[in-house]
Amino acid sequence: MSGSQTGRRTPGHKNRPPVMADVAKLARVSHQTVSRVLHDSPHVKGDTRERVLDAIRQLNYRPNTVAQALVTGRTMVIGVVSFDTALYGPASTLIGIEEAAHEAGYAVSITSLRSLNRASVLDAVLRLRNQGVDGVVVIAPQKTAVEALRHLPPGVPVVTVEAGSNSPVPMVAVDQRGGAMAATQHLLDLGHRTVWHIAGPADWIEAEQRVAGWKAALKKAGAPAPPLLRGDWSAHSGYELGRQLVQTPDVTAVFVANDQMALGLLCLLHEVGRETPRQISIVGFDDIPEAAYFTPPLTTVRQDFAEVGRRCIHLLLGQLEGPTRAREHVVVPTQLILRKSTSPAKAR
């Protein structure tokens, strides 16, 4: 019969181009799986991938983001609110979220703020929502950003990162307190009578959690707590605070709240002739790529930013599938990386 159909050209309407839903129907998968295949995600089984690619070929499908949004009700775009910083932690968190979103078949739209105050965070979330993103991830390591989360309008799927235990929305965080406890305990186990701490800025939630972990480890061991020193995350502040430390002769161990400040401290100790680790042992936090090449290579606490990103996207997609915003908090463990900046305390 002339003009006969194979029955597999278009599962939908004959007079319109095929859309992602048609591919999904023909391949017997979800539209998310089709999106993952189109974005070359590794998280699709081989036979499923071939089935989707075969359906794309049969239908001569060409991705169209507008059509996708009309059919699925989603733009397949996730918004991220971050802030303009070159600090390793926030920058690596952003990379982890981007990679996880792409693996799930989503594009990412980033709004970078100069400051994380209540007004700017709320404005950024609403602007992203007005652009049609399916959900928003807010990187909120400062207390002012967390306050903004309490005033989000309903109906906006939101997940936050490092917003602390009082976050009013679903949150993913690294176990900052546990990592700090492990760093401090490592130094105590080496026989150091106590451990000094160079902390980050007080308005950073991560900095305060690391202080709490340091104090908890000292208290558990019955060790005295030295005066707290405050830096600003920079190598310069670690260098300057090192001047204070070397004026105290009984300092033998220091836990530093990030690797950059630890680098500054190492530089100062080298300049004044105090050997690390023979005279002063040092542990950092973050495990930046350069930490293994410090002199000496730095013992530090590693954060799994890739896992943070995966957990964020998982929570956000869960909100898209469910009717409510569950107040779920996910904690990602840390890992203590042992190198050559720590050693047993010298007998006195």
Coordinates of C-alpha atoms in Angstrom, one line a residue:
M1 CA 0.0 0.0 0.0
S2 CA 1.4 3.4 -1.0
G3 CA 2.3 5.8 1.8
S4 CA 2.3 3.1 4.4
Q5 CA 3.9 3.8 7.7
T6 CA 6.4 1.5 9.4
G7 CA 4.9 2.2 12.8
R8 CA 8.2 3.3 14.1
R9 CA 8.8 6.7 12.4
T10 CA 7.1 8.9 15.0
P11 CA 5.2 7.6 18.0
G12 CA 3.7 11.1 18.3
H13 CA 2.0 13.4 15.8
K14 CA 3.0 12.9 12.1
N15 CA 3.1 16.6 11.3
R16 CA 5.7 17.7 13.9
P17 CA 9.4 17.0 14.4
P18 CA 10.1 14.3 16.9
V19 CA 10.8 15.4 20.5
M20 CA 12.6 13.8 23.4
A21 CA 9.5 12.2 24.7
D22 CA 9.1 10.3 21.4
V23 CA 12.6 9.0 21.7
A24 CA 12.0 7.9 25.2
K25 CA 8.8 6.2 24.3
L26 CA 10.3 4.3 21.3
A27 CA 13.4 3.3 23.4
R28 CA 11.2 2.4 26.4
V29 CA 13.2 4.6 28.8
S30 CA 12.6 7.9 30.7
H31 CA 13.4 11.2 29.2
Q32 CA 16.1 11.7 31.8
T33 CA 17.9 8.6 30.3
V34 CA 17.6 10.1 26.8
S35 CA 19.1 13.3 28.1
R36 CA 22.0 11.4 29.8
V37 CA 22.7 9.7 26.5
L38 CA 22.7 13.0 24.6
H39 CA 25.1 14.5 27.2
D40 CA 27.4 11.4 26.9
S41 CA 26.9 10.5 30.6
P42 CA 28.8 7.4 31.7
H43 CA 26.0 6.4 34.0
V44 CA 23.9 4.6 31.3
K45 CA 24.1 0.9 30.6
G46 CA 25.5 -0.1 27.2
D47 CA 22.4 -1.8 26.0
T48 CA 20.2 1.1 27.1
R49 CA 22.5 3.6 25.4
E50 CA 22.3 1.6 22.1
R51 CA 18.5 1.4 22.3
V52 CA 18.3 5.2 22.8
L53 CA 20.8 5.9 19.9
D54 CA 18.8 3.5 17.7
A55 CA 15.6 5.4 18.5
I56 CA 17.3 8.7 17.7
R57 CA 18.5 7.4 14.4
Q58 CA 15.0 6.0 13.5
L59 CA 13.3 9.2 14.3
N60 CA 16.0 11.5 13.0
Y61 CA 15.7 13.3 16.3
R62 CA 17.5 16.7 16.8
P63 CA 17.6 18.0 20.3
N64 CA 15.6 21.2 20.8
T65 CA 15.6 22.7 24.2
V66 CA 12.4 24.7 23.7
A67 CA 10.6 21.6 22.6
Q68 CA 12.0 19.6 25.5
A69 CA 10.7 22.1 28.0
L70 CA 7.2 22.1 26.4
V71 CA 6.9 18.3 26.4
T72 CA 8.5 17.5 29.7
G73 CA 7.8 20.7 31.6
R74 CA 11.5 21.0 32.3
T75 CA 14.3 23.0 30.8
M76 CA 17.0 20.5 31.9
V77 CA 18.9 23.5 33.4
I78 CA 20.0 23.8 37.0
G79 CA 20.8 27.2 38.5
V80 CA 23.7 27.6 40.9
V81 CA 24.2 30.6 43.2
S82 CA 27.9 31.0 44.1
F83 CA 30.1 34.0 44.9
D84 CA 33.0 35.5 43.2
T85 CA 36.0 33.8 44.9
A86 CA 39.1 31.9 43.9
L87 CA 39.1 30.0 47.3
Y88 CA 39.7 26.3 46.7
G89 CA 36.7 25.0 48.6
P90 CA 33.9 27.0 47.1
A91 CA 35.5 26.8 43.6
S92 CA 35.9 23.0 43.8
T93 CA 32.3 22.7 45.1
L94 CA 31.1 24.5 42.1
I95 CA 33.1 22.2 39.8
G96 CA 31.7 19.2 41.5
I97 CA 28.1 20.4 41.1
E98 CA 28.7 21.2 37.4
E99 CA 30.1 17.7 36.7
A100 CA 27.3 15.9 38.5
A101 CA 24.7 18.0 36.8
H102 CA 26.1 17.2 33.4
E103 CA 26.3 13.5 34.2
A104 CA 22.6 13.7 35.0
G105 CA 21.9 15.3 31.7
Y106 CA 21.4 18.9 32.9
A107 CA 23.1 22.1 31.8
V108 CA 24.1 24.6 34.5
S109 CA 23.5 28.4 34.8
I110 CA 25.7 30.1 37.3
T111 CA 25.1 33.4 39.1
S112 CA 28.2 34.6 40.9
L113 CA 27.8 37.2 43.6
R114 CA 30.3 39.5 45.2
S115 CA 28.7 39.1 48.6
L116 CA 26.4 36.5 50.1
N117 CA 24.0 38.8 51.9
R118 CA 20.3 38.1 52.3
A119 CA 19.1 40.5 49.5
S120 CA 21.6 39.4 46.9
V121 CA 21.0 35.7 47.5
L122 CA 17.2 36.0 47.3
D123 CA 17.5 38.1 44.2
A124 CA 19.8 35.6 42.5
V125 CA 17.5 32.6 43.3
L126 CA 14.5 34.5 41.9
R127 CA 16.3 35.6 38.8
L128 CA 17.4 32.1 38.1
R129 CA 13.8 30.8 38.7
N130 CA 12.5 33.5 36.3
Q131 CA 14.9 32.2 33.7
G132 CA 13.1 28.9 33.8
V133 CA 15.7 26.7 35.6
D134 CA 14.3 23.5 37.1
G135 CA 16.0 24.0 40.5
V136 CA 18.7 25.9 42.3
V137 CA 21.8 25.0 44.3
V138 CA 23.0 27.7 46.6
I139 CA 26.6 27.5 47.8
A140 CA 26.2 29.1 51.2
P141 CA 29.3 28.9 53.4
Q142 CA 28.6 32.2 55.2
K143 CA 26.1 32.9 57.9
T144 CA 24.4 35.7 55.9
A145 CA 23.6 33.4 53.1
V146 CA 21.9 30.9 55.4
E147 CA 19.6 33.7 56.7
A148 CA 18.5 34.3 53.1
L149 CA 17.4 30.7 52.7
R150 CA 14.7 31.2 55.4
H151 CA 12.9 33.6 53.1
L152 CA 12.8 31.6 49.9
P153 CA 9.3 31.5 48.3
P154 CA 7.6 28.1 48.2
G155 CA 7.7 26.1 45.1
V156 CA 11.3 26.7 44.3
P157 CA 13.3 23.4 44.4
V158 CA 16.5 24.4 46.3
V159 CA 19.4 22.6 47.8
T160 CA 22.2 24.3 49.6
V161 CA 25.9 23.4 50.3
E162 CA 27.7 24.0 53.6
A163 CA 24.8 25.9 55.2
G164 CA 25.2 24.3 58.6
S165 CA 23.0 22.1 60.7
N166 CA 20.3 24.8 61.0
S167 CA 19.7 25.0 57.2
P168 CA 16.0 25.4 56.5
V169 CA 16.3 23.6 53.1
P170 CA 17.8 20.3 52.0
M171 CA 21.6 20.6 52.5
V172 CA 24.8 18.7 51.6
A173 CA 27.9 19.4 53.6
V174 CA 31.4 17.9 54.2
D175 CA 31.9 16.6 57.8
Q176 CA 34.0 19.6 58.7
R177 CA 33.8 18.9 62.5
G178 CA 34.8 15.3 62.0
G179 CA 37.7 16.2 59.7
A180 CA 39.0 18.7 62.3
M181 CA 38.7 16.2 65.0
A182 CA 40.7 13.7 63.0
A183 CA 43.4 16.2 62.2
T184 CA 43.7 17.2 65.9
Q185 CA 43.6 13.6 67.2
H186 CA 46.4 12.6 64.7
L187 CA 48.7 15.2 66.3
L188 CA 47.7 14.2 69.8
D189 CA 48.3 10.5 69.0
L190 CA 51.9 11.5 67.9
G191 CA 52.5 12.6 71.5
H192 CA 52.0 16.3 71.3
R193 CA 50.8 17.8 74.6
T194 CA 48.3 20.0 72.9
V195 CA 47.5 21.4 69.4
W196 CA 47.3 25.0 68.4
H197 CA 44.7 26.1 65.8
I198 CA 44.8 28.8 63.1
A199 CA 41.1 29.2 62.2
G200 CA 39.3 30.7 59.3
P201 CA 37.0 33.8 59.5
A202 CA 34.3 33.7 62.1
D203 CA 31.5 34.4 59.6
W204 CA 32.3 31.2 57.7
I205 CA 30.3 28.2 58.9
E206 CA 33.0 25.8 57.8
A207 CA 35.6 27.7 59.9
E208 CA 33.4 27.5 63.0
Q209 CA 32.8 23.8 62.5
R210 CA 36.5 23.1 62.3
V211 CA 37.0 25.1 65.5
A212 CA 34.4 23.0 67.1
G213 CA 36.1 19.8 66.0
W214 CA 39.5 21.0 67.2
K215 CA 38.0 21.8 70.7
A216 CA 36.1 18.5 70.9
A217 CA 39.3 16.5 70.2
L218 CA 41.3 18.4 72.8
K219 CA 38.5 18.0 75.4
K220 CA 38.2 14.3 74.7
A221 CA 41.9 13.9 75.2
G222 CA 42.0 16.1 78.3
A223 CA 44.5 18.4 76.6
P224 CA 44.6 22.1 77.3
A225 CA 43.2 24.4 74.6
P226 CA 45.6 27.1 73.5
P227 CA 44.4 30.6 72.5
L228 CA 42.6 30.5 69.1
L229 CA 44.2 32.4 66.2
R230 CA 42.1 33.8 63.4
G231 CA 43.2 34.0 59.8
D232 CA 41.4 35.0 56.6
W233 CA 42.1 31.8 54.5
S234 CA 45.1 33.5 52.8
A235 CA 48.7 32.3 52.9
H236 CA 49.6 35.8 54.0
S237 CA 47.5 35.5 57.2
G238 CA 49.1 32.1 58.0
Y239 CA 52.5 33.7 57.6
E240 CA 51.7 36.6 59.9
L241 CA 50.1 34.4 62.5
G242 CA 53.2 32.3 62.4
R243 CA 55.1 35.2 63.9
Q244 CA 52.9 34.9 67.0
L245 CA 53.4 31.2 67.2
V246 CA 57.2 31.3 67.1
Q247 CA 57.1 33.6 70.1
T248 CA 55.6 30.8 72.1
P249 CA 58.4 28.2 72.8
D250 CA 56.2 25.3 73.7
V251 CA 54.3 25.1 70.4
T252 CA 54.9 21.7 68.8
A253 CA 51.8 21.1 66.8
V254 CA 49.4 23.3 64.7
F255 CA 46.2 22.4 63.0
V256 CA 45.5 25.0 60.3
A257 CA 42.0 25.5 58.9
N258 CA 43.1 25.4 55.2
D259 CA 46.1 24.6 53.2
Q260 CA 46.8 28.1 52.0
M261 CA 47.3 29.4 55.5
A262 CA 49.4 26.3 56.3
L263 CA 51.6 27.2 53.3
G264 CA 52.1 30.7 54.8
L265 CA 53.0 29.2 58.2
L266 CA 55.5 26.8 56.6
C267 CA 57.2 29.7 54.8
L268 CA 57.5 31.7 58.1
L269 CA 58.9 28.7 60.0
H270 CA 61.5 28.1 57.3
E271 CA 62.6 31.7 57.4
V272 CA 63.1 31.7 61.2
G273 CA 64.8 28.3 61.2
R274 CA 62.1 26.2 62.8
E275 CA 62.1 22.8 61.2
T276 CA 58.9 21.1 60.1
P277 CA 58.1 18.5 61.4
R278 CA 61.1 18.0 63.7
Q279 CA 60.2 21.1 65.8
I280 CA 56.6 21.9 64.8
S281 CA 54.2 19.4 63.1
I282 CA 51.5 20.9 60.9
V283 CA 48.2 19.6 59.5
G284 CA 46.1 21.5 56.9
F285 CA 42.6 21.2 55.5
D286 CA 41.4 20.8 51.9
D287 CA 44.2 18.8 50.2
I288 CA 44.7 21.3 47.4
P289 CA 46.5 19.9 44.4
E290 CA 49.8 21.6 45.5
A291 CA 49.7 20.3 49.1
A292 CA 51.7 17.2 48.1
Y293 CA 54.5 19.5 46.8
F294 CA 54.9 21.8 49.8
T295 CA 58.1 21.6 51.7
P296 CA 57.6 19.3 53.4
P297 CA 54.6 17.7 51.7
L298 CA 51.5 18.6 53.8
T299 CA 49.5 16.2 55.9
T300 CA 45.9 17.5 55.4
V301 CA 42.2 16.7 55.4
R302 CA 40.7 15.9 52.0
Q303 CA 37.2 16.9 51.0
D304 CA 35.3 14.9 48.4
F305 CA 33.9 17.7 46.3
A306 CA 32.8 15.3 43.5
E307 CA 30.6 13.4 46.0
V308 CA 29.2 16.7 47.3
G309 CA 28.1 17.6 43.8
R310 CA 26.5 14.2 43.2
R311 CA 24.6 14.4 46.5
C312 CA 23.4 17.9 45.6
I313 CA 22.0 16.9 42.3
H314 CA 20.4 13.7 43.8
L315 CA 18.6 15.8 46.4
L316 CA 17.5 18.4 43.8
L317 CA 16.2 15.8 41.4
G318 CA 14.3 14.2 44.3
Q319 CA 12.5 17.5 44.8
L320 CA 11.6 17.7 41.2
E321 CA 10.0 14.2 41.4
G322 CA 8.3 14.8 44.7
P323 CA 5.6 17.3 45.8
T324 CA 7.4 18.7 48.9
R325 CA 10.8 20.0 49.9
A326 CA 12.1 17.5 52.4
R327 CA 14.4 19.0 55.0
E328 CA 17.1 16.4 54.4
H329 CA 20.7 17.0 55.5
V330 CA 23.5 14.8 53.9
V331 CA 27.0 14.7 55.3
V332 CA 30.0 13.7 53.2
P333 CA 32.9 12.2 55.2
T334 CA 36.5 13.5 55.0
Q335 CA 39.8 11.6 54.7
L336 CA 43.0 12.4 56.6
I337 CA 45.9 12.3 54.1
L338 CA 49.2 11.5 55.8
R339 CA 52.4 13.1 54.4
K340 CA 55.6 14.4 55.9
S341 CA 54.6 17.6 57.8
T342 CA 53.9 15.7 61.0
S343 CA 56.1 13.5 63.3
P344 CA 56.1 12.2 66.9
A345 CA 56.7 14.9 69.5
K346 CA 60.2 15.1 70.9
A347 CA 60.6 13.8 74.4
R348 CA 61.0 16.7 76.9

